[in-house]
Amino acid sequence: MNIFIRLLKSIDRKFIFIITFFAVVIPMFYPLYLPIIPEDSVRSIFKKIDAIPEGSKILMSFDYDPASKPECHPMAIANLRHAFKKNLKIVIIQLWPFGGAMATEAIDELKKEFKEIYNRDIIYGDDYCILGYKVGGAILIQQSGKDFNGTFMEDIDGKKASEISLTKDVKTIKDFELVLSYSAGDPGIKQWVMIVDAQYKVPVAGGVTAVTAPEITPYLNSGQLLGLMAGLRGAADYETLVNKKYPPFKKYVNSGTSGMDPQNIVHLMIIIFIIIANIIYWHDKKMGLVR
Amino acid sequence: MKRGIPLLIVFFTGMIWLTQYFIPHYPFNKVMNLLSDWMKIIAAFAMVLGILNLLRVNFIKISRKHYNWQYSIILIIALLITIGFGCIQGITENVDTTILVYNSKSNEVISSSIFVAPAIIEGLKNFKPISSEDVEKDGKKETIQKGMMDITTKNGKVVKYTDSNPVKRIIVKDDNSVIETVIVKTGTVGHWIYKNLIEHLSSTMFSLLAFFIASAAFRAFRAKSFEAMLLLGSAFIVMLGKVPIGDVFGKIEIHEKIIISFPSIQVWLMNYVNTAGQRAILLGAAIGIIAISIKIIIGLERTYFGGE
């Protein structure tokens, strides 16, 4: 027993780092293909987007940066796939400075997919537009409720929003069927819920990083938030729903789904490490080495 | 007087902001819009102030040679380069750059680098137009063509401009000259910095979290008390319930609607236990914000003035 405990005690930080590395890398090459059962909070977003009539406008707010890209980007891509397939008109805004770059990257990826699968061009100005970054956070959301084009005046190339076919008729935030926010912090989904849902009664949904999810869940339970994608799992859930309805997308990169395998193993690994640490702790406590 | 005027400004601004929520009509809605504009401007100034403060702190660090002062030099250089190129070129992916202005009638280069001009002129011989339109500008007729061409540089490298990245060729003819302007899209430094530095560095920092969380969990997560055991148990359930492997451990069906499995317990924990705790925190914070806001509006709380 003592040899076993001594062996466990000899586990140092470097060993944990090496195990973590392999726990992430190996499942990428040898996937487990475990079935993903989407959560209800993600299904509700899918149902809502599915029910919006073709040609309607939706607003997407890219409120994240490259640091949280691994979690937020896959869910944004999955939503965009669904929305473009449904022929919805997408107006993209950014409350974070790098949001526009994130949106451009996501749409460039999808342009190739739609061309290959459906021979369809996703056209800037007709199918989507990306409005430029402005500082202000919650104040911008508040103002967009009263005067959208007056708040987000130009797109990322400096073209006036009132001259873009997609945005020229938009007067207030109420002209959108749905607001989706991909949020890694503040300003983000919380502000959208507190202002747009509460004051203007426009449904709000979106995705957040896993670490923010517990903070946002109360808004989901109160019905103020239509749906929530939490972390990479949320993205994987949405990808599963999209791929089930539109199978051609299966062959393209589904980062959420492929990210589930490393996450499965790493979660298990962390649990095993915690159990080992507690075995050592209980042994030391029994021996009177710790209080 | 020194404090009286700011206190009055705060009082009236606070009261107007508060009143417009209850009376969203003229004149309060107009004043609110005006104040919102002011807030955006102040927020933009705050960003400038932040940059200036960052520069000040790091200059002090360098001048006093504090620990790791060398990193401050790198920070300042990176900051100035990013701001400089951002201001000059913008942060868009590409900008139109004129690479040659050339009189093809007299074979005279008007503006271009002497190193690249011959190669561009040579490349123009194989120009394949995709589109062409005639426009009138300042009383002169301009032909704007977009097309594909290859430019072979001196060291033999071939730069290809295809239909996805065409060359713009503007031709202005008069009796004495044929002025050709060749414009290509070139990447901006700001976009290059974002694409090749910021994106990868940020992702790397985020990825490192996995290693630190694994290590921290091993070293710090001990069931030292009943509360710690509850926390540990909840963490296990949420971690397993949030990933598909949680379903592998099976489920116990007590009733049609009562299924016990890692995912179902995880959902219950998040929707009930977590929500209850989060709402308590949110309500507490909201009441605190109301109290402090009232104190600021009526002038009882004055710490925002600074000083003692």
CSV table of N, CA and C in Angstrom, one decimal, chain B residues 24-140:
chain,number,residue,atom,x,y,z
B,24,PRO,N,-40.9,57.4,-21.1
B,24,PRO,CA,-40.1,57.3,-22.3
B,24,PRO,C,-40.7,58.3,-23.4
B,25,HIS,N,-41.0,59.5,-23.1
B,25,HIS,CA,-41.6,60.4,-24.1
B,25,HIS,C,-40.8,61.7,-24.1
B,26,TYR,N,-41.1,62.6,-25.1
B,26,TYR,CA,-40.4,63.9,-25.2
B,26,TYR,C,-40.6,64.7,-23.9
B,27,PRO,N,-39.6,65.3,-23.3
B,27,PRO,CA,-38.2,65.5,-23.8
B,27,PRO,C,-37.2,64.4,-23.3
B,28,PHE,N,-37.7,63.5,-22.4
B,28,PHE,CA,-36.7,62.6,-21.8
B,28,PHE,C,-36.1,61.7,-22.8
B,29,ASN,N,-36.9,61.2,-23.8
B,29,ASN,CA,-36.3,60.3,-24.8
B,29,ASN,C,-35.2,60.9,-25.6
B,30,LYS,N,-35.4,62.2,-25.9
B,30,LYS,CA,-34.4,63.0,-26.7
B,30,LYS,C,-33.1,63.2,-25.9
B,31,VAL,N,-33.3,63.6,-24.6
B,31,VAL,CA,-32.2,63.8,-23.8
B,31,VAL,C,-31.4,62.5,-23.6
B,32,MET,N,-32.2,61.4,-23.5
B,32,MET,CA,-31.6,60.1,-23.3
B,32,MET,C,-30.7,59.7,-24.5
B,33,ASN,N,-31.2,60.0,-25.7
B,33,ASN,CA,-30.5,59.7,-26.9
B,33,ASN,C,-29.2,60.5,-26.9
B,34,LEU,N,-29.3,61.8,-26.5
B,34,LEU,CA,-28.1,62.7,-26.5
B,34,LEU,C,-27.1,62.1,-25.5
B,35,LEU,N,-27.6,61.7,-24.3
B,35,LEU,CA,-26.7,61.2,-23.3
B,35,LEU,C,-26.0,59.9,-23.8
B,36,SER,N,-26.8,59.1,-24.5
B,36,SER,CA,-26.2,57.8,-25.0
B,36,SER,C,-25.1,58.1,-26.0
B,37,ASP,N,-25.3,59.2,-26.8
B,37,ASP,CA,-24.2,59.6,-27.7
B,37,ASP,C,-22.9,60.0,-27.0
B,38,TRP,N,-23.2,60.8,-25.9
B,38,TRP,CA,-22.1,61.2,-25.1
B,38,TRP,C,-21.3,60.0,-24.5
B,39,MET,N,-22.1,59.1,-24.1
B,39,MET,CA,-21.5,57.9,-23.4
B,39,MET,C,-20.6,57.1,-24.4
B,40,LYS,N,-21.0,57.1,-25.7
B,40,LYS,CA,-20.2,56.4,-26.7
B,40,LYS,C,-18.9,57.2,-26.9
B,41,ILE,N,-19.0,58.5,-26.9
B,41,ILE,CA,-17.8,59.3,-27.1
B,41,ILE,C,-16.8,59.1,-25.9
B,42,ILE,N,-17.4,59.2,-24.7
B,42,ILE,CA,-16.6,59.0,-23.5
B,42,ILE,C,-15.9,57.6,-23.5
B,43,ALA,N,-16.7,56.6,-24.0
B,43,ALA,CA,-16.1,55.2,-24.0
B,43,ALA,C,-14.9,55.2,-25.0
B,44,ALA,N,-15.1,55.9,-26.1
B,44,ALA,CA,-14.0,56.0,-27.1
B,44,ALA,C,-12.8,56.7,-26.5
B,45,PHE,N,-13.0,57.7,-25.7
B,45,PHE,CA,-11.9,58.5,-25.0
B,45,PHE,C,-11.3,57.6,-24.0
B,46,ALA,N,-12.1,56.7,-23.3
B,46,ALA,CA,-11.6,55.8,-22.3
B,46,ALA,C,-10.5,54.9,-22.9
B,47,MET,N,-10.8,54.5,-24.2
B,47,MET,CA,-9.8,53.6,-24.9
B,47,MET,C,-8.5,54.4,-25.1
B,48,VAL,N,-8.6,55.6,-25.5
B,48,VAL,CA,-7.4,56.5,-25.7
B,48,VAL,C,-6.7,56.6,-24.4
B,49,LEU,N,-7.4,56.9,-23.3
B,49,LEU,CA,-6.9,57.0,-22.0
B,49,LEU,C,-6.1,55.8,-21.6
B,50,GLY,N,-6.8,54.6,-21.9
B,50,GLY,CA,-6.2,53.3,-21.6
B,50,GLY,C,-4.8,53.1,-22.2
B,51,ILE,N,-4.8,53.5,-23.5
B,51,ILE,CA,-3.5,53.4,-24.3
B,51,ILE,C,-2.4,54.3,-23.7
B,52,LEU,N,-2.8,55.5,-23.4
B,52,LEU,CA,-1.9,56.5,-22.8
B,52,LEU,C,-1.4,56.0,-21.4
B,53,ASN,N,-2.3,55.4,-20.7
B,53,ASN,CA,-1.9,54.9,-19.3
B,53,ASN,C,-0.9,53.7,-19.5
B,54,LEU,N,-1.2,52.9,-20.5
B,54,LEU,CA,-0.4,51.7,-20.8
B,54,LEU,C,1.0,52.2,-21.1
B,55,LEU,N,1.1,53.2,-22.0
B,55,LEU,CA,2.4,53.7,-22.4
B,55,LEU,C,3.1,54.3,-21.2
B,56,ARG,N,2.4,55.1,-20.3
B,56,ARG,CA,3.0,55.7,-19.2
B,56,ARG,C,3.6,54.6,-18.2
B,57,VAL,N,2.8,53.6,-17.9
B,57,VAL,CA,3.2,52.6,-17.0
B,57,VAL,C,4.5,51.9,-17.5
B,58,ASN,N,4.5,51.6,-18.8
B,58,ASN,CA,5.6,50.9,-19.3
B,58,ASN,C,6.8,51.7,-19.5
B,59,PHE,N,6.6,53.0,-19.8
B,59,PHE,CA,7.8,53.9,-19.9
B,59,PHE,C,8.5,54.0,-18.5
B,60,ILE,N,7.6,54.1,-17.5
B,60,ILE,CA,8.2,54.2,-16.1
B,60,ILE,C,9.0,52.9,-15.8
B,61,LYS,N,8.4,51.8,-16.2
B,61,LYS,CA,9.0,50.5,-15.9
B,61,LYS,C,10.4,50.4,-16.6
B,62,ILE,N,10.4,50.9,-17.8
B,62,ILE,CA,11.7,50.9,-18.6
B,62,ILE,C,12.7,51.9,-18.0
B,63,SER,N,12.3,53.1,-17.7
B,63,SER,CA,13.2,54.1,-17.1
B,63,SER,C,13.8,53.7,-15.8
B,64,ARG,N,12.9,53.0,-15.0
B,64,ARG,CA,13.4,52.5,-13.6
B,64,ARG,C,14.0,51.1,-13.7
B,65,LYS,N,14.1,50.5,-14.8
B,65,LYS,CA,14.6,49.2,-15.0
B,65,LYS,C,14.0,48.2,-14.0
B,66,HIS,N,12.7,48.2,-13.9
B,66,HIS,CA,12.0,47.2,-13.1
B,66,HIS,C,12.2,45.8,-13.6
B,67,TYR,N,11.8,44.8,-12.8
B,67,TYR,CA,11.9,43.4,-13.2
B,67,TYR,C,11.2,43.2,-14.6
B,68,ASN,N,11.9,42.5,-15.5
B,68,ASN,CA,11.4,42.2,-16.8
B,68,ASN,C,11.1,43.4,-17.6
B,69,TRP,N,11.8,44.5,-17.5
B,69,TRP,CA,11.6,45.8,-18.2
B,69,TRP,C,11.7,45.6,-19.7
B,70,GLN,N,12.5,44.6,-20.1
B,70,GLN,CA,12.7,44.4,-21.5
B,70,GLN,C,11.4,44.1,-22.3
B,71,TYR,N,10.5,43.4,-21.6
B,71,TYR,CA,9.2,43.1,-22.2
B,71,TYR,C,8.4,44.3,-22.5
B,72,SER,N,8.6,45.4,-21.7
B,72,SER,CA,7.8,46.6,-21.9
B,72,SER,C,8.3,47.3,-23.2
B,73,ILE,N,9.5,47.1,-23.6
B,73,ILE,CA,10.0,47.7,-24.8
B,73,ILE,C,9.2,47.0,-26.0
B,74,ILE,N,9.2,45.7,-25.9
B,74,ILE,CA,8.5,44.9,-26.9
B,74,ILE,C,7.0,45.3,-27.0
B,75,LEU,N,6.4,45.5,-25.8
B,75,LEU,CA,5.0,45.9,-25.8
B,75,LEU,C,4.8,47.2,-26.4
B,76,ILE,N,5.6,48.2,-26.1
B,76,ILE,CA,5.4,49.5,-26.7
B,76,ILE,C,5.6,49.5,-28.2
B,77,ILE,N,6.7,48.8,-28.7
B,77,ILE,CA,6.9,48.7,-30.1
B,77,ILE,C,5.7,48.1,-30.8
B,78,ALA,N,5.3,47.0,-30.3
B,78,ALA,CA,4.1,46.3,-30.9
B,78,ALA,C,2.9,47.1,-30.9
B,79,LEU,N,2.7,47.9,-29.8
B,79,LEU,CA,1.5,48.8,-29.7
B,79,LEU,C,1.6,49.9,-30.8
B,80,LEU,N,2.7,50.5,-30.9
B,80,LEU,CA,2.9,51.6,-31.9
B,80,LEU,C,2.8,51.1,-33.3
B,81,ILE,N,3.4,49.9,-33.6
B,81,ILE,CA,3.3,49.4,-35.0
B,81,ILE,C,1.9,49.1,-35.3
B,82,THR,N,1.1,48.4,-34.4
B,82,THR,CA,-0.2,48.0,-34.7
B,82,THR,C,-1.1,49.3,-34.9
B,83,ILE,N,-1.0,50.3,-34.0
B,83,ILE,CA,-1.8,51.5,-34.1
B,83,ILE,C,-1.4,52.2,-35.4
B,84,GLY,N,-0.1,52.3,-35.6
B,84,GLY,CA,0.4,53.1,-36.8
B,84,GLY,C,-0.1,52.5,-38.1
B,85,PHE,N,0.1,51.2,-38.3
B,85,PHE,CA,-0.4,50.7,-39.6
B,85,PHE,C,-1.9,50.6,-39.6
B,86,GLY,N,-2.6,50.5,-38.5
B,86,GLY,CA,-4.0,50.5,-38.4
B,86,GLY,C,-4.6,51.8,-38.9
B,87,CYS,N,-3.9,52.9,-38.4
B,87,CYS,CA,-4.4,54.2,-38.8
B,87,CYS,C,-4.1,54.5,-40.2
B,88,ILE,N,-3.0,54.0,-40.8
B,88,ILE,CA,-2.6,54.4,-42.1
B,88,ILE,C,-3.4,53.5,-43.1
B,89,GLN,N,-3.4,52.2,-42.9
B,89,GLN,CA,-4.0,51.3,-43.9
B,89,GLN,C,-5.4,50.8,-43.5
B,90,GLY,N,-5.8,51.0,-42.3
B,90,GLY,CA,-7.1,50.4,-41.8
B,90,GLY,C,-6.8,49.0,-41.4
B,91,ILE,N,-7.9,48.3,-41.0
B,91,ILE,CA,-7.7,46.9,-40.6
B,91,ILE,C,-8.4,45.9,-41.5
B,92,THR,N,-8.8,46.4,-42.7
B,92,THR,CA,-9.5,45.4,-43.6
B,92,THR,C,-8.4,44.5,-44.2
B,93,GLU,N,-8.9,43.4,-44.8
B,93,GLU,CA,-8.0,42.3,-45.2
B,93,GLU,C,-7.1,42.9,-46.4
B,94,ASN,N,-7.7,43.6,-47.3
B,94,ASN,CA,-6.9,44.1,-48.5
B,94,ASN,C,-7.1,45.5,-48.7
B,95,VAL,N,-6.1,46.2,-49.3
B,95,VAL,CA,-6.3,47.6,-49.8
B,95,VAL,C,-5.9,47.6,-51.2
B,96,ASP,N,-6.5,48.6,-52.0
B,96,ASP,CA,-6.1,48.8,-53.4
B,96,ASP,C,-4.8,49.5,-53.4
B,97,THR,N,-3.8,48.9,-54.1
B,97,THR,CA,-2.5,49.6,-54.2
B,97,THR,C,-2.1,49.8,-55.6
B,98,THR,N,-1.8,51.0,-56.0
B,98,THR,CA,-1.3,51.3,-57.4
B,98,THR,C,0.1,50.8,-57.5
B,99,ILE,N,0.3,49.9,-58.4
B,99,ILE,CA,1.7,49.4,-58.6
B,99,ILE,C,2.4,50.0,-59.8
B,100,LEU,N,1.6,50.6,-60.7
B,100,LEU,CA,2.2,51.2,-61.9
B,100,LEU,C,1.3,52.2,-62.5
B,101,VAL,N,1.9,53.4,-62.9
B,101,VAL,CA,1.2,54.4,-63.7
B,101,VAL,C,2.2,54.5,-64.9
B,102,TYR,N,1.6,54.3,-66.1
B,102,TYR,CA,2.5,54.1,-67.3
B,102,TYR,C,1.9,54.7,-68.5
B,103,ASN,N,2.7,55.4,-69.3
B,103,ASN,CA,2.2,55.9,-70.6
B,103,ASN,C,2.6,54.9,-71.7
B,104,SER,N,1.6,54.2,-72.1
B,104,SER,CA,2.0,53.1,-73.0
B,104,SER,C,2.3,53.6,-74.4
B,105,LYS,N,1.9,54.8,-74.7
B,105,LYS,CA,2.1,55.4,-76.1
B,105,LYS,C,3.6,55.8,-76.2
B,106,SER,N,4.1,56.5,-75.1
B,106,SER,CA,5.5,56.9,-75.2
B,106,SER,C,6.4,56.0,-74.4
B,107,ASN,N,5.8,54.9,-73.9
B,107,ASN,CA,6.6,53.9,-73.2
B,107,ASN,C,7.4,54.5,-72.0
B,108,GLU,N,6.7,55.4,-71.3
B,108,GLU,CA,7.3,56.1,-70.2
B,108,GLU,C,6.6,55.7,-68.9
B,109,VAL,N,7.4,55.4,-67.9
B,109,VAL,CA,6.9,55.0,-66.5
B,109,VAL,C,6.7,56.3,-65.7
B,110,ILE,N,5.4,56.6,-65.3
B,110,ILE,CA,5.2,57.8,-64.5
B,110,ILE,C,5.4,57.6,-63.1
B,111,SER,N,4.9,56.5,-62.5
B,111,SER,CA,5.2,56.2,-61.1
B,111,SER,C,5.2,54.7,-60.9
B,112,SER,N,6.2,54.3,-60.3
B,112,SER,CA,6.3,52.9,-59.9
B,112,SER,C,7.8,52.6,-59.4
B,113,SER,N,8.0,51.5,-58.8
B,113,SER,CA,9.4,51.2,-58.4
B,113,SER,C,10.1,50.8,-59.6
B,114,ILE,N,11.4,51.3,-59.8
B,114,ILE,CA,12.2,50.9,-61.0
B,114,ILE,C,12.5,49.4,-61.0
B,115,PHE,N,12.4,48.8,-59.9
B,115,PHE,CA,12.7,47.3,-59.9
B,115,PHE,C,11.5,46.5,-60.4
B,116,VAL,N,10.3,47.0,-60.1
B,116,VAL,CA,9.1,46.1,-60.6
B,116,VAL,C,8.5,46.6,-61.9
B,117,ALA,N,8.7,47.9,-62.3
B,117,ALA,CA,8.0,48.4,-63.4
B,117,ALA,C,8.2,47.5,-64.7
B,118,PRO,N,9.5,47.2,-65.1
B,118,PRO,CA,9.6,46.3,-66.3
B,118,PRO,C,8.9,45.0,-66.2
B,119,ALA,N,8.8,44.4,-65.0
B,119,ALA,CA,8.1,43.1,-64.9
B,119,ALA,C,6.6,43.3,-65.1
B,120,ILE,N,6.1,44.4,-64.6
B,120,ILE,CA,4.6,44.6,-64.7
B,120,ILE,C,4.3,44.9,-66.2
B,121,ILE,N,5.1,45.8,-66.8
B,121,ILE,CA,4.9,46.1,-68.2
B,121,ILE,C,4.9,44.8,-69.1
B,122,GLU,N,5.8,44.0,-68.8
B,122,GLU,CA,6.0,42.7,-69.5
B,122,GLU,C,4.7,41.8,-69.2
B,123,GLY,N,4.3,41.8,-67.9
B,123,GLY,CA,3.1,41.0,-67.5
B,123,GLY,C,1.8,41.5,-68.2
B,124,LEU,N,1.8,42.9,-68.5
B,124,LEU,CA,0.6,43.4,-69.1
B,124,LEU,C,0.3,42.9,-70.5
B,125,LYS,N,1.4,42.4,-71.1
B,125,LYS,CA,1.3,41.9,-72.5
B,125,LYS,C,0.4,40.6,-72.5
B,126,ASN,N,0.4,39.9,-71.3
B,126,ASN,CA,-0.5,38.7,-71.3
B,126,ASN,C,-1.8,38.9,-70.5
B,127,PHE,N,-2.2,40.2,-70.3
B,127,PHE,CA,-3.4,40.6,-69.6
B,127,PHE,C,-4.6,40.0,-70.2
B,128,LYS,N,-5.4,39.2,-69.4
B,128,LYS,CA,-6.6,38.6,-69.9
B,128,LYS,C,-7.8,39.2,-69.2
B,129,PRO,N,-8.5,40.1,-69.9
B,129,PRO,CA,-9.6,40.8,-69.3
B,129,PRO,C,-10.8,39.9,-68.9
B,130,ILE,N,-11.4,40.1,-67.7
B,130,ILE,CA,-12.6,39.4,-67.3
B,130,ILE,C,-13.8,40.3,-67.6
B,131,SER,N,-13.6,41.6,-67.2
B,131,SER,CA,-14.7,42.5,-67.4
B,131,SER,C,-14.1,43.9,-67.9
B,132,SER,N,-15.0,44.7,-68.5
B,132,SER,CA,-14.5,46.0,-69.0
B,132,SER,C,-15.7,47.0,-69.0
B,133,GLU,N,-15.5,48.2,-68.5
B,133,GLU,CA,-16.6,49.2,-68.5
B,133,GLU,C,-16.0,50.5,-68.8
B,134,ASP,N,-16.8,51.4,-69.5
B,134,ASP,CA,-16.3,52.7,-69.8
B,134,ASP,C,-17.0,53.7,-68.9
B,135,VAL,N,-16.3,54.6,-68.2
B,135,VAL,CA,-16.9,55.6,-67.4
B,135,VAL,C,-16.3,57.0,-67.7
B,136,GLU,N,-17.1,58.0,-67.4
B,136,GLU,CA,-16.7,59.3,-67.7
B,136,GLU,C,-16.2,60.0,-66.3
B,137,LYS,N,-15.0,60.4,-66.3
B,137,LYS,CA,-14.5,61.0,-65.0
B,137,LYS,C,-13.7,62.3,-65.4
B,138,ASP,N,-14.1,63.4,-64.8
B,138,ASP,CA,-13.5,64.7,-65.0
B,138,ASP,C,-13.5,65.1,-66.5
B,139,GLY,N,-14.5,64.7,-67.2
B,139,GLY,CA,-14.6,65.0,-68.7
B,139,GLY,C,-13.8,64.1,-69.6
B,140,LYS,N,-13.1,63.1,-68.9
B,140,LYS,CA,-12.3,62.2,-69.7
B,140,LYS,C,-12.9,60.8,-69.7
